[in-house]
mmCIF file of C-alpha atoms and ligand atoms in Angstrom:
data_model
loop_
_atom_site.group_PDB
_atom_site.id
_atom_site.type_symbol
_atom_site.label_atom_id
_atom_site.label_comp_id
_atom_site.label_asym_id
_atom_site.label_seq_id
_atom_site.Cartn_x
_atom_site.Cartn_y
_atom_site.Cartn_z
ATOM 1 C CA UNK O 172 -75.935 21.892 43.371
ATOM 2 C CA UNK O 173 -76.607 20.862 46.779
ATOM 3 C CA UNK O 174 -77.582 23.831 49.026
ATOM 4 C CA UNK O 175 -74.709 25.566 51.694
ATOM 5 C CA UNK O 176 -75.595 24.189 55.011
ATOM 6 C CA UNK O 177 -72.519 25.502 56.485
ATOM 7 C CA UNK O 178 -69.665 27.539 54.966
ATOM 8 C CA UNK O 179 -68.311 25.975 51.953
ATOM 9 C CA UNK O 180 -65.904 27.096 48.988
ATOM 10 C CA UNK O 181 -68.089 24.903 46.103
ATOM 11 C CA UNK O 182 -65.378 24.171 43.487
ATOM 12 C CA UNK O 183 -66.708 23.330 39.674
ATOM 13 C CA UNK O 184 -64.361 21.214 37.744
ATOM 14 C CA UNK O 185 -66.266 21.853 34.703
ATOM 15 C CA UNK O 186 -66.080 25.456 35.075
ATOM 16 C CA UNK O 187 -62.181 24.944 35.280
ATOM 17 C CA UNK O 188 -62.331 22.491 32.091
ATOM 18 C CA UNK O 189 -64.425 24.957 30.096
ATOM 19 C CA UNK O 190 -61.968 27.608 30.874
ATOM 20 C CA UNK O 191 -58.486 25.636 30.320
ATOM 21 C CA UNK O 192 -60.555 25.301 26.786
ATOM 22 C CA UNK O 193 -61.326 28.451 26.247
ATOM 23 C CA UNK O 194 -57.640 30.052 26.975
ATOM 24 C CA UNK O 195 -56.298 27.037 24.561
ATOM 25 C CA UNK O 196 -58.092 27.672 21.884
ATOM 26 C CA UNK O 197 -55.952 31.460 21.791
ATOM 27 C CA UNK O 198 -53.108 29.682 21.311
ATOM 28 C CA UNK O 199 -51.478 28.276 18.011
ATOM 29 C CA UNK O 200 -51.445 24.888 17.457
ATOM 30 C CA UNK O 201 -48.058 23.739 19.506
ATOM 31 C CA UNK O 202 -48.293 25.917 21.993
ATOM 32 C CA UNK O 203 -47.662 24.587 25.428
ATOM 33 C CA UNK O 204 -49.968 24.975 28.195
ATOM 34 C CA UNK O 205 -48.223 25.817 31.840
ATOM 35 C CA UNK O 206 -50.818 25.901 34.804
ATOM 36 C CA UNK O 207 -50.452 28.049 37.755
ATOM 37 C CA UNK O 208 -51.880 26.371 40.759
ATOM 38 C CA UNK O 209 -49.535 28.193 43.161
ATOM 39 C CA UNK O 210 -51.121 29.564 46.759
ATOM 40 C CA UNK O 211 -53.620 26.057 46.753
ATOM 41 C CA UNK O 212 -54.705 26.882 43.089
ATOM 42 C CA UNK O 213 -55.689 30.551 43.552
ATOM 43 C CA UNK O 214 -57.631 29.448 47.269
ATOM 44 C CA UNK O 215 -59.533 26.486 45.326
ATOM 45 C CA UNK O 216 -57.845 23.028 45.793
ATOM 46 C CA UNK O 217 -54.488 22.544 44.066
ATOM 47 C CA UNK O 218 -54.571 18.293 43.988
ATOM 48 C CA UNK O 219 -58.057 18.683 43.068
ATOM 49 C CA UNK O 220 -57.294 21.191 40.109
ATOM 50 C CA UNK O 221 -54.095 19.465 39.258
ATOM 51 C CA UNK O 222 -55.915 16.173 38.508
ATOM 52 C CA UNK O 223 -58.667 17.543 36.475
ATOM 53 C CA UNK O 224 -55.454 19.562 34.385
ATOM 54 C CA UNK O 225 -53.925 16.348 33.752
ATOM 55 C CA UNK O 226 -56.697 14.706 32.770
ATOM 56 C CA UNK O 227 -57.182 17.480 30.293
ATOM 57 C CA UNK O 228 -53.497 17.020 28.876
ATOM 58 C CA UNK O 229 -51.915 20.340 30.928
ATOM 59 C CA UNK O 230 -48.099 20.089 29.710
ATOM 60 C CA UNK O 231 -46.633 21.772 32.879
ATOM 61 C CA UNK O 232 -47.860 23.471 36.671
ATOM 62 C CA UNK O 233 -46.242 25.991 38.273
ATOM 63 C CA UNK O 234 -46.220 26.564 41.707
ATOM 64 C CA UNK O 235 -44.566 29.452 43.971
ATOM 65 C CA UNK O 236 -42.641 27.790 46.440
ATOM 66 C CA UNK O 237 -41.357 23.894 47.365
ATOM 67 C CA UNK O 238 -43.728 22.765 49.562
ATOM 68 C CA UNK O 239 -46.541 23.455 47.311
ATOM 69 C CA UNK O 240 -44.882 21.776 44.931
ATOM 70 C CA UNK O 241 -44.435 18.502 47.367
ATOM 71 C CA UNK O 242 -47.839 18.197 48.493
ATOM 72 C CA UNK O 243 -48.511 17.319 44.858
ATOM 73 C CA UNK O 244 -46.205 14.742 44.238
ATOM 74 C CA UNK O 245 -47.434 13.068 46.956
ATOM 75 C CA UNK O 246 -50.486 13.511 45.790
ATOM 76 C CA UNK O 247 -49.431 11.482 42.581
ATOM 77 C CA UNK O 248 -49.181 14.442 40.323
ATOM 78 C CA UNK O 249 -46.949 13.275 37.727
ATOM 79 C CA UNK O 250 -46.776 16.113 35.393
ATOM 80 C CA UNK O 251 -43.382 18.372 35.334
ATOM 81 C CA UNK O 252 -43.679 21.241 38.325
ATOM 82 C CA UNK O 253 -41.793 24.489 38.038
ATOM 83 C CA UNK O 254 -40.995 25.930 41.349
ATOM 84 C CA UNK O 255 -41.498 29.719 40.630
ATOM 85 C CA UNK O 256 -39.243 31.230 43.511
ATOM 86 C CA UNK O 257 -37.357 28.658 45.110
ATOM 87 C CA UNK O 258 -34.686 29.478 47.937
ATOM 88 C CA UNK O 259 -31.307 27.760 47.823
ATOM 89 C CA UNK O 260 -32.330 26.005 51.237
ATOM 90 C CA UNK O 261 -34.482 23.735 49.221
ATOM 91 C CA UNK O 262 -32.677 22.782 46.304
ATOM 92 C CA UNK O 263 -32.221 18.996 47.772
ATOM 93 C CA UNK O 264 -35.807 18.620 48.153
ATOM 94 C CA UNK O 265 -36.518 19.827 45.066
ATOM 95 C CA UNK O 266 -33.994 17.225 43.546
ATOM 96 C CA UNK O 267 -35.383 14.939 45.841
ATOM 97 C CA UNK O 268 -39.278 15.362 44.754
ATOM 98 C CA UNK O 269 -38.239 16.009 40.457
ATOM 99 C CA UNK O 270 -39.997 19.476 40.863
ATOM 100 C CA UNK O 271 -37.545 22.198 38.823
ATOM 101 C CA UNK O 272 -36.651 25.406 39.860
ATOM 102 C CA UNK O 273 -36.452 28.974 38.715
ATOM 103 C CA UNK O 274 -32.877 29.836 38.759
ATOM 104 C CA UNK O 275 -33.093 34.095 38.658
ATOM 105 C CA UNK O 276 -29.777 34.382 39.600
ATOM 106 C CA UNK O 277 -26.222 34.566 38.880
ATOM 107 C CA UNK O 278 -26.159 32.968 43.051
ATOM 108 C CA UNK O 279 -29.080 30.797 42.488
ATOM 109 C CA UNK O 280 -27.593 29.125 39.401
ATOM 110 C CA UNK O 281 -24.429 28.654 40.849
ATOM 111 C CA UNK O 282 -25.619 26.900 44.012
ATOM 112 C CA UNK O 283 -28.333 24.748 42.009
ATOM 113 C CA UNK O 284 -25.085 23.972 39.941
ATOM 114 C CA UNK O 285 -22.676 23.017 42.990
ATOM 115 C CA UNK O 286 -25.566 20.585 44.389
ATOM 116 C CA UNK O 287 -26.183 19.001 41.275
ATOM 117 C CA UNK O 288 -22.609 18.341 40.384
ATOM 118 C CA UNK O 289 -21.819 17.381 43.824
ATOM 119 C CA UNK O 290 -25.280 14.738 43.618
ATOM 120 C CA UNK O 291 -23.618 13.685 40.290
ATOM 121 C CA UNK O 292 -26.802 15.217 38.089
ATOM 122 C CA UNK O 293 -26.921 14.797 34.685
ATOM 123 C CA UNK O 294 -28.846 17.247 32.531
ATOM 124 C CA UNK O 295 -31.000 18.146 35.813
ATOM 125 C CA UNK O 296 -34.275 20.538 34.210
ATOM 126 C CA UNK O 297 -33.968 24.447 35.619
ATOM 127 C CA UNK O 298 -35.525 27.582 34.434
ATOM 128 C CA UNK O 299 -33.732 30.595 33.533
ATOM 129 C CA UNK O 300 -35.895 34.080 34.804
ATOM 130 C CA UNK O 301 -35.137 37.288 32.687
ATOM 131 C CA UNK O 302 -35.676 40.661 34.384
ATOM 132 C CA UNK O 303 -37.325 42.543 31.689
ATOM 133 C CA UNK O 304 -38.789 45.378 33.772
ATOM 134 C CA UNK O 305 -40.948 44.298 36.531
ATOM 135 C CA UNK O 306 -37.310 44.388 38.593
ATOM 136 C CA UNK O 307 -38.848 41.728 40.909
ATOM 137 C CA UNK O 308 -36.245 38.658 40.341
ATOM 138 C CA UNK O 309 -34.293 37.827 36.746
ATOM 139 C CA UNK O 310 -31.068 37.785 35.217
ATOM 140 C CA UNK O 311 -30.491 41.525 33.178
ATOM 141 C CA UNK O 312 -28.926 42.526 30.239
ATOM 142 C CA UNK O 313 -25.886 43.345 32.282
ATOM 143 C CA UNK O 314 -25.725 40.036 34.639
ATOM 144 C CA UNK O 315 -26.909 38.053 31.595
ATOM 145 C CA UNK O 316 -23.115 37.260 30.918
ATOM 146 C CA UNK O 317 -23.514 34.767 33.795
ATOM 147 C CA UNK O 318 -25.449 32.134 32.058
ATOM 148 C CA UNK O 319 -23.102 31.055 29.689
ATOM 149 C CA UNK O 320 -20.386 31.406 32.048
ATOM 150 C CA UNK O 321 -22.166 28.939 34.959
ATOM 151 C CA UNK O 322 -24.108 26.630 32.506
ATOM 152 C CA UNK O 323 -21.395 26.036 29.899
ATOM 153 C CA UNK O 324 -18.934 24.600 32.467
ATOM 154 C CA UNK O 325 -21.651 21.784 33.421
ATOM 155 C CA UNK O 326 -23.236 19.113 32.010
ATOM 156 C CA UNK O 327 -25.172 18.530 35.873
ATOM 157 C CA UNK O 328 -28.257 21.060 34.500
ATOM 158 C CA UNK O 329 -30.248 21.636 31.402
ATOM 159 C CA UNK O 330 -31.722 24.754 30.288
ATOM 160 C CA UNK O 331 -35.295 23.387 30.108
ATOM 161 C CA UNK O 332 -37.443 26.753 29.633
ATOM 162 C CA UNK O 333 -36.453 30.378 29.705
ATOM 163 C CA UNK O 334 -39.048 32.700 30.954
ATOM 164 C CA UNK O 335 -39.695 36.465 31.604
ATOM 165 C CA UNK O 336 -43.097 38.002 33.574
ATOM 166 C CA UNK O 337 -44.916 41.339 32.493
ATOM 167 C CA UNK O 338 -45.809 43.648 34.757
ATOM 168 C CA UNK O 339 -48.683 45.102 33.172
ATOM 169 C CA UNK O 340 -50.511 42.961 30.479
ATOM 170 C CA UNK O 341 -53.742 43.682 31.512
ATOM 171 C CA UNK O 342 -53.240 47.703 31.118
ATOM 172 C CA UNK O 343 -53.431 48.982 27.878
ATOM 173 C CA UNK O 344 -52.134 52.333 28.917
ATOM 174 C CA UNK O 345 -48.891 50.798 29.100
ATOM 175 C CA UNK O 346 -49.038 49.039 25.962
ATOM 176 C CA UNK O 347 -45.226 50.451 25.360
ATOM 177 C CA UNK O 348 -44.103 49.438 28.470
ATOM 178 C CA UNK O 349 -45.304 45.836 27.505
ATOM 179 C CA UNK O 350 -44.211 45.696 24.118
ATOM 180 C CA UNK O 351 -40.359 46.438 25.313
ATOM 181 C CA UNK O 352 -40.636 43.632 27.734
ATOM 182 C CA UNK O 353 -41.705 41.552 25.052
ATOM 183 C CA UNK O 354 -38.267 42.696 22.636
ATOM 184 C CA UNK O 355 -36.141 42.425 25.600
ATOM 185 C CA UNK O 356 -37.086 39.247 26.466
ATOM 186 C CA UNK O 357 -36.573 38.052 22.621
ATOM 187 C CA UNK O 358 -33.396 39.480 22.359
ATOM 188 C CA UNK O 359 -32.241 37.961 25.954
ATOM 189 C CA UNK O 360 -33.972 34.583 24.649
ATOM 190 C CA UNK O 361 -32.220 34.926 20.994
ATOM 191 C CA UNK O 362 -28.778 35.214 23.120
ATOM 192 C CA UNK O 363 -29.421 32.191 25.492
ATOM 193 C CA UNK O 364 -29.986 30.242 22.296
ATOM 194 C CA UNK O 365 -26.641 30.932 21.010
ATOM 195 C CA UNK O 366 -24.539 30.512 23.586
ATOM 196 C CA UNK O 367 -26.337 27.010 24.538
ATOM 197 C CA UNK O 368 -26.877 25.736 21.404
ATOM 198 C CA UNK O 369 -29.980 24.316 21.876
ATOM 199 C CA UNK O 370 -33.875 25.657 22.203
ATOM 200 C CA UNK O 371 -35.711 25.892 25.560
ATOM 201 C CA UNK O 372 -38.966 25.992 26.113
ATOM 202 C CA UNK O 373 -39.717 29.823 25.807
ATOM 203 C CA UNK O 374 -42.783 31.572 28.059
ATOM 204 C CA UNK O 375 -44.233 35.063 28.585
ATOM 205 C CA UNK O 376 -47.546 35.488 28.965
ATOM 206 C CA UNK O 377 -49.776 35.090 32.195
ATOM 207 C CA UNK O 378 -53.809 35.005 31.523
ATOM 208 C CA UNK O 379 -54.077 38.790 30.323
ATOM 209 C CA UNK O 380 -51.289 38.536 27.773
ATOM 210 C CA UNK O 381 -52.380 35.502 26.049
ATOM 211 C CA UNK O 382 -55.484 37.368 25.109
ATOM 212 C CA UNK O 383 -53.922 40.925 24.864
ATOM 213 C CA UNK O 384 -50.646 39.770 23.263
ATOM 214 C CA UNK O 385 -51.371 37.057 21.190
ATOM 215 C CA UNK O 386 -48.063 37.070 19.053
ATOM 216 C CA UNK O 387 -46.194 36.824 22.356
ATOM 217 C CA UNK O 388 -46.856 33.154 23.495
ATOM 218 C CA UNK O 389 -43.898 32.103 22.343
ATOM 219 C CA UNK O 390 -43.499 28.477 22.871
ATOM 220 C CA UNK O 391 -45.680 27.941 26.257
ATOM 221 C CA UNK O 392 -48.200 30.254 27.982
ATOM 222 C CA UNK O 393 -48.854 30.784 32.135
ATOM 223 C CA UNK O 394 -51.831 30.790 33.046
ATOM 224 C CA UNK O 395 -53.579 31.082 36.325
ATOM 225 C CA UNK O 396 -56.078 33.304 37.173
ATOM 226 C CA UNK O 397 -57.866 32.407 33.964
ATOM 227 C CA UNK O 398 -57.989 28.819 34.859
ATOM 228 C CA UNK O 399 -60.101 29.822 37.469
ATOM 229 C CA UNK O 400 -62.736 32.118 35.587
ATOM 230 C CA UNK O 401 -61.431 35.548 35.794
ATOM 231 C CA UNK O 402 -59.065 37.847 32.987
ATOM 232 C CA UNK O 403 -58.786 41.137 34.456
ATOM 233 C CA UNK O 404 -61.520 42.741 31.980
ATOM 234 C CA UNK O 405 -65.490 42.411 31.638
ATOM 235 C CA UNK O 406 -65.125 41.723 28.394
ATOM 236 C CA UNK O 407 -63.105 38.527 28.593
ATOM 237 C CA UNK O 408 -64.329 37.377 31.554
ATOM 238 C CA UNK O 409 -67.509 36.473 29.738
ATOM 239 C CA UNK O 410 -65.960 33.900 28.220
ATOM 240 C CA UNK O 411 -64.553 32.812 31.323
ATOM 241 C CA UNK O 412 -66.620 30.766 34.195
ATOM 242 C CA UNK O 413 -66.396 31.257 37.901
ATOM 243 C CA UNK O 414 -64.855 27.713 39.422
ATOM 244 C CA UNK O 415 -65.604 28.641 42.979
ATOM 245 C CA UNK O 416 -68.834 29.974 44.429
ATOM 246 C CA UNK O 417 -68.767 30.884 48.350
ATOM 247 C CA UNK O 418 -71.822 30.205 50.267
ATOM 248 C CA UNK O 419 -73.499 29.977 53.681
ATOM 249 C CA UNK O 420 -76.276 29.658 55.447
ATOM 250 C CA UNK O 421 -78.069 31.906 57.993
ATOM 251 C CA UNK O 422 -77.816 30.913 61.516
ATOM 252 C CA UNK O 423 -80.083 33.725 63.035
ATOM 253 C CA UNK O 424 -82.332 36.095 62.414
ATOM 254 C CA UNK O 425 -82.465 39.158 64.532
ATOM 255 C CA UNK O 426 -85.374 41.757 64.875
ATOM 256 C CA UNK O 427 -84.644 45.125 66.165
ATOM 257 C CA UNK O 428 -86.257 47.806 66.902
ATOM 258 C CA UNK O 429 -85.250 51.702 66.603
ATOM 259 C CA UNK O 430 -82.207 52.373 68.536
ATOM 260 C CA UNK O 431 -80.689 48.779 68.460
ATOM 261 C CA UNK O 432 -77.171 48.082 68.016
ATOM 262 C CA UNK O 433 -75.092 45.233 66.375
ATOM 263 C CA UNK O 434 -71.964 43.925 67.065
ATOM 264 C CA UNK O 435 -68.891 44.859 68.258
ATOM 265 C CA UNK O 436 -68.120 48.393 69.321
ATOM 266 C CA UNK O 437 -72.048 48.848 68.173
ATOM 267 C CA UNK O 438 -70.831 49.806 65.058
ATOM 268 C CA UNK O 439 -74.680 49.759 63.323
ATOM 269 C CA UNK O 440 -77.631 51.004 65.171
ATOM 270 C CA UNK O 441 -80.709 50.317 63.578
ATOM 271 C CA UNK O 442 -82.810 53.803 62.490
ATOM 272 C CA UNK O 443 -86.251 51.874 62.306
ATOM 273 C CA UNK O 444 -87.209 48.312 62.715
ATOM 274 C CA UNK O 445 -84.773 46.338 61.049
ATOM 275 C CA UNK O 446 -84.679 42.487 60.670
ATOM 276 C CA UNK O 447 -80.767 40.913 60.099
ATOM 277 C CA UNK O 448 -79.513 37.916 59.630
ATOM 278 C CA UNK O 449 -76.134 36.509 61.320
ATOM 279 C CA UNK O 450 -73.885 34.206 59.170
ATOM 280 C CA UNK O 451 -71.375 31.753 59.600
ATOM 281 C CA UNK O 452 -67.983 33.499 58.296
ATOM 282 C CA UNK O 453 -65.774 36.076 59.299
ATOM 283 C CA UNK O 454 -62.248 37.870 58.675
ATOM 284 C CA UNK O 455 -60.457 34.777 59.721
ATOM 285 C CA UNK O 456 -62.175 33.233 56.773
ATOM 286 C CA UNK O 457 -61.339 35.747 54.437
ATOM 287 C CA UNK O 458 -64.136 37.827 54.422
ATOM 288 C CA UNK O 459 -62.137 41.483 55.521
ATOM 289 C CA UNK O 460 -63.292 44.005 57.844
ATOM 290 C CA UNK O 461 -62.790 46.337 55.045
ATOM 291 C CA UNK O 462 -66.362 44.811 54.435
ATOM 292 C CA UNK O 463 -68.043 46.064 57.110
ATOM 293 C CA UNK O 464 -70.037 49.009 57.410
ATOM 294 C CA UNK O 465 -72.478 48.554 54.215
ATOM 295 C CA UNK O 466 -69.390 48.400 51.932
ATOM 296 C CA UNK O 467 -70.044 45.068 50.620
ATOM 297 C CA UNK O 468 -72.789 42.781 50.548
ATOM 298 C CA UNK O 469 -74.076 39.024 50.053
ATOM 299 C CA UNK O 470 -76.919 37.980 48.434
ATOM 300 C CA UNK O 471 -79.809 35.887 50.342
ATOM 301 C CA UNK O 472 -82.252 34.122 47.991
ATOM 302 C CA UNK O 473 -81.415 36.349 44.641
ATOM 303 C CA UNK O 474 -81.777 39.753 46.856
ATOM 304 C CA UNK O 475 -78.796 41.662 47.972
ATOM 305 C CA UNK O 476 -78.255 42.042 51.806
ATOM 306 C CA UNK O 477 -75.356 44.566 52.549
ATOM 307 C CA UNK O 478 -73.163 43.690 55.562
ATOM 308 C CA UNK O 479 -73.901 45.756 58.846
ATOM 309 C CA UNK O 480 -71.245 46.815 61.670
ATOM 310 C CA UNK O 481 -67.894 45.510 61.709
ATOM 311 C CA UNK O 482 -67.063 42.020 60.574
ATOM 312 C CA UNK O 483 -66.120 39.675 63.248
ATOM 313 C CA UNK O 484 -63.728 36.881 63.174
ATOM 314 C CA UNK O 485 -66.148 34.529 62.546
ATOM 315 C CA UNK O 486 -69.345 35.976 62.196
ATOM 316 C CA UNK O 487 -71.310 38.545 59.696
ATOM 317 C CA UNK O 488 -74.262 40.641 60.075
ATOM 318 C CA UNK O 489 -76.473 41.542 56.982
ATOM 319 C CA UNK O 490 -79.206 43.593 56.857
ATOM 320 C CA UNK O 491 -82.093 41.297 55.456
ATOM 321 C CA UNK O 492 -85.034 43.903 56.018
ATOM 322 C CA UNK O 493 -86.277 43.607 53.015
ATOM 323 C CA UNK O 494 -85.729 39.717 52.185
ATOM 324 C CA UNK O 495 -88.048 37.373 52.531
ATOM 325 C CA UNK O 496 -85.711 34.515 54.439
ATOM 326 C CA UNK O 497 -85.806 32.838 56.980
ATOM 327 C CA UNK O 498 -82.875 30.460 59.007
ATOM 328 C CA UNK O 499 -81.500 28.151 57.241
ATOM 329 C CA UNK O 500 -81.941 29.809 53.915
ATOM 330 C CA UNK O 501 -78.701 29.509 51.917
ATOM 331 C CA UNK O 502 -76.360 33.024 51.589
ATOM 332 C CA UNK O 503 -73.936 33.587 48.698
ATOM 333 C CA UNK O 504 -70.707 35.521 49.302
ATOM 334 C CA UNK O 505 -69.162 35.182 45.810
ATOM 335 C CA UNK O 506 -70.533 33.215 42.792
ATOM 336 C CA UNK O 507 -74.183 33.030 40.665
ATOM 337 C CA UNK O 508 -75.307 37.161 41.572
ATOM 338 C CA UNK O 509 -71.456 37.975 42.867
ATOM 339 C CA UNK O 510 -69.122 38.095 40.989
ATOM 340 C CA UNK O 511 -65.557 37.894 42.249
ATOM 341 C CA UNK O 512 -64.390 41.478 40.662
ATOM 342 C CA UNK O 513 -67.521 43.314 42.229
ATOM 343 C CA UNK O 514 -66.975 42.146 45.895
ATOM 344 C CA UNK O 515 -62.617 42.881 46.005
ATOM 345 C CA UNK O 516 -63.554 46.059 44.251
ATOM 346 C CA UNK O 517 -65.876 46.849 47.131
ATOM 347 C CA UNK O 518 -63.003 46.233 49.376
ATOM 348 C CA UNK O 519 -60.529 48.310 46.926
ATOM 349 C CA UNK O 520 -58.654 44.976 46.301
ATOM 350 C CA UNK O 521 -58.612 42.677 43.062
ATOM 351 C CA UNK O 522 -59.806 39.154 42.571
ATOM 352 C CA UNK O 523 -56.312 37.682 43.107
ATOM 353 C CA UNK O 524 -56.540 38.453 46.632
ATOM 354 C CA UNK O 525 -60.252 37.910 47.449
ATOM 355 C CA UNK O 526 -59.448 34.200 46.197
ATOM 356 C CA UNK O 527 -56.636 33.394 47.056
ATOM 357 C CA UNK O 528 -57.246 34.714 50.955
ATOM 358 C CA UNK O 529 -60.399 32.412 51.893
ATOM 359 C CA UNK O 530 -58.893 30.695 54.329
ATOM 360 C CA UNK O 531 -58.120 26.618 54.808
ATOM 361 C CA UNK O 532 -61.011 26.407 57.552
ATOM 362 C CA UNK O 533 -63.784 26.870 54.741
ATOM 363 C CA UNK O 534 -64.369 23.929 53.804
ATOM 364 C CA UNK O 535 -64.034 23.071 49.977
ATOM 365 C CA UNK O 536 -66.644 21.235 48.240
ATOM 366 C CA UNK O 537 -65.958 19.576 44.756
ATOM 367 C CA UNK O 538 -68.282 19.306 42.128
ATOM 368 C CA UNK O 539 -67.526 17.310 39.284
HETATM 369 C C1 LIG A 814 -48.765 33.965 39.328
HETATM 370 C C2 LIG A 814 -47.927 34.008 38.110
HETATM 371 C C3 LIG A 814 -48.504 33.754 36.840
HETATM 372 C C4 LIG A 814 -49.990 33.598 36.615
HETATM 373 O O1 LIG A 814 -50.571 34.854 36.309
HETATM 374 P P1 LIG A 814 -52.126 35.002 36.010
HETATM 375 O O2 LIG A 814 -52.317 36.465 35.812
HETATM 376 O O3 LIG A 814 -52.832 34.490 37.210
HETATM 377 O O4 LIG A 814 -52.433 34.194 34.795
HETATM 378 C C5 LIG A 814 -47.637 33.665 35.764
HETATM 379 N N1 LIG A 814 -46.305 33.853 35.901
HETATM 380 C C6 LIG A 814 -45.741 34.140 37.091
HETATM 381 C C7 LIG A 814 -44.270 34.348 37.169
HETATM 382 C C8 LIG A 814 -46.523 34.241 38.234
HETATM 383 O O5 LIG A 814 -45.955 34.541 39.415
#
């Protein structure tokens, strides 16, 4: 790999294929494959991801909201796209740009219907959301009653998939919890079936449950923070490889002596003589001042160099006392030493937001 002259989010496509392996080869033979590459693939590059999934024979993406869902049509993604939480506002763009919505309501399906009937639709692909307990969005057991109601009066929509999330498949502590999600969302599923007389596509599990509930995959399988290298546990995320590894370079070294301060408000004055070394990234990029103040570190040719003051918008201080470096020697915020897990935990966050927050100034470097 080329070294970090500047900031750059480096972005392995064969950590991502080894990865979309590894989480198929849980599943029984059959089993679909649905790819989350919602908020720009976890902070990577969503075209960039989406091509490498097609090439390896994804059978669906998912996506959180319409425009993300645009962007890769244009970008010649072919593949079906499920918008996960659409707004009524953009149900003609979604017709207009074949993406398919989540319809989680007894309003949501209704106005998806009136549009489609009133575009003439035939047999236009939606996806019903049950609310099995994570009370976010979903049709219940008691508003279920709407489904056959709304979709039985129209031939302008097909039921193409029928879906349900878990709220905690990564904790076994609520293994209970989990397992009556899974039941309600069979029996909900069962009674869909029925009343449409046909068989959707039905899906469950994000990255956590394919591994922790295997016999709940159903007929397709979400998965998104796997794709990228990480499964909520040590233990599985050995299997797993990092796809993006944040690095930068040094732009200054700084020798104090005792009784120096750095940065703003002075927030770190220097006991003794202290060398540090001032890098290219900041908050704006993605790197919090939750940070600051020794919480976290980066590493600086294999040595760890924890982070001194306050972070700045665009600029971090390390302490580098005791590393032989010099400017221009590359720095590693996440990746090889780092990994992803360690740092949010430092910041008392989790890797979903550490990724997903680097910001679109980084610039993202692929490497095939
Ligand atoms: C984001 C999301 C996923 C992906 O979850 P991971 O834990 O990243 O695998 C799956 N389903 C829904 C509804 C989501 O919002």
């Amino acid at each position: 790999m080329p070294k970090a002259e500047e900031s750059v989010l480096e972005i392995d496509l064969n950590a991502l294929a080894h990865n979309f392996k590894t989480i198929k080869s849980q599943l029984s033979p059959g089993v679909k494959f649905m790819s989350v590459i919602k908020a720009y693939a976890y902070g990577n590059d969503s075209v960039a991801m989406a091509k490498k999934l097609e090439e390896l024979d994804t059978d669906y993406f998912a996506v959180a909201y319409t425009e993300e869902g645009i962007k890769l049509r244009e970008a010649g993604v072919s593949k079906p796209i499920l918008i996960l939480h659409p707004q009524p506002v953009n149900y003609p763009e979604i017709i207009e740009n074949c993406l398919e919505p989540n319809l989680y309501s007894a309003r949501t399906l209704q106005l998806f219907i009136d549009i489609a009937e009133k575009q003439k639709q035939k047999n236009y692909p939606v996806h019903l959301k049950f609310n099995t307990g994570m009370n976010r969005l979903g049709f219940t057991e008691t508003n279920y009653h709407h489904i056959p109601e709304k979709i039985g009066k129209t031939e302008s929509v097909k039921v193409v998939s029928a879906f349900s999330h878990l709220a905690a498949s990564e904790d076994w502590k609520e293994r209970e919890f989990t397992l009556s999600q899974i039941y309600k969302f069979k029996d909900l599923a069962g009674k869909l079936i029925d009343d449409i007389r046909y068989e959707p596509l039905l899906h469950l599990c994000n990255t956590s449950a394919i591994f922790n509930y295997p016999s709940a995959t159903f007929s397709m399988v979400r998965s998104g923070l796997g794709l990228y290298g990480f499964a909520n546990d040590p233990n599985l995320d050995e299997k797993l490889k990092p796809v993006g590894t944040l690095k930068t370079v040094i732009s200054q070294i700084q020798n104090l002596k005792e009784g120096d301060t750095v940065g703003y408000s002075r927030a770190f004055k220097a006991e003794k003589i202290t060398k540090t070394a001032t890098i290219p990234i900041g908050h704006a990029d993605g790197i919090k001042r939750i940070y600051g103040h020794g919480k976290a570190g980066v590493f600086v040719n294999g040595e760890y160099a924890p982070i001194v003051g306050n972070v700045c918008m665009d600029i971090i201080m390390i302490d580098v006392t005791h590393i032989d470096c010099q400017e221009g020697d590359e720095v590693i915020i996440f990746g090889g030493p780092q990994h992803v897990t360690k740092l949010a935990g430092a910041g008392g966050t989790i890797s979903y937001e550490l990724i997903t927050g680097i910001s679109q100034r980084v610039k993202r470097v692929i490497i095939q």
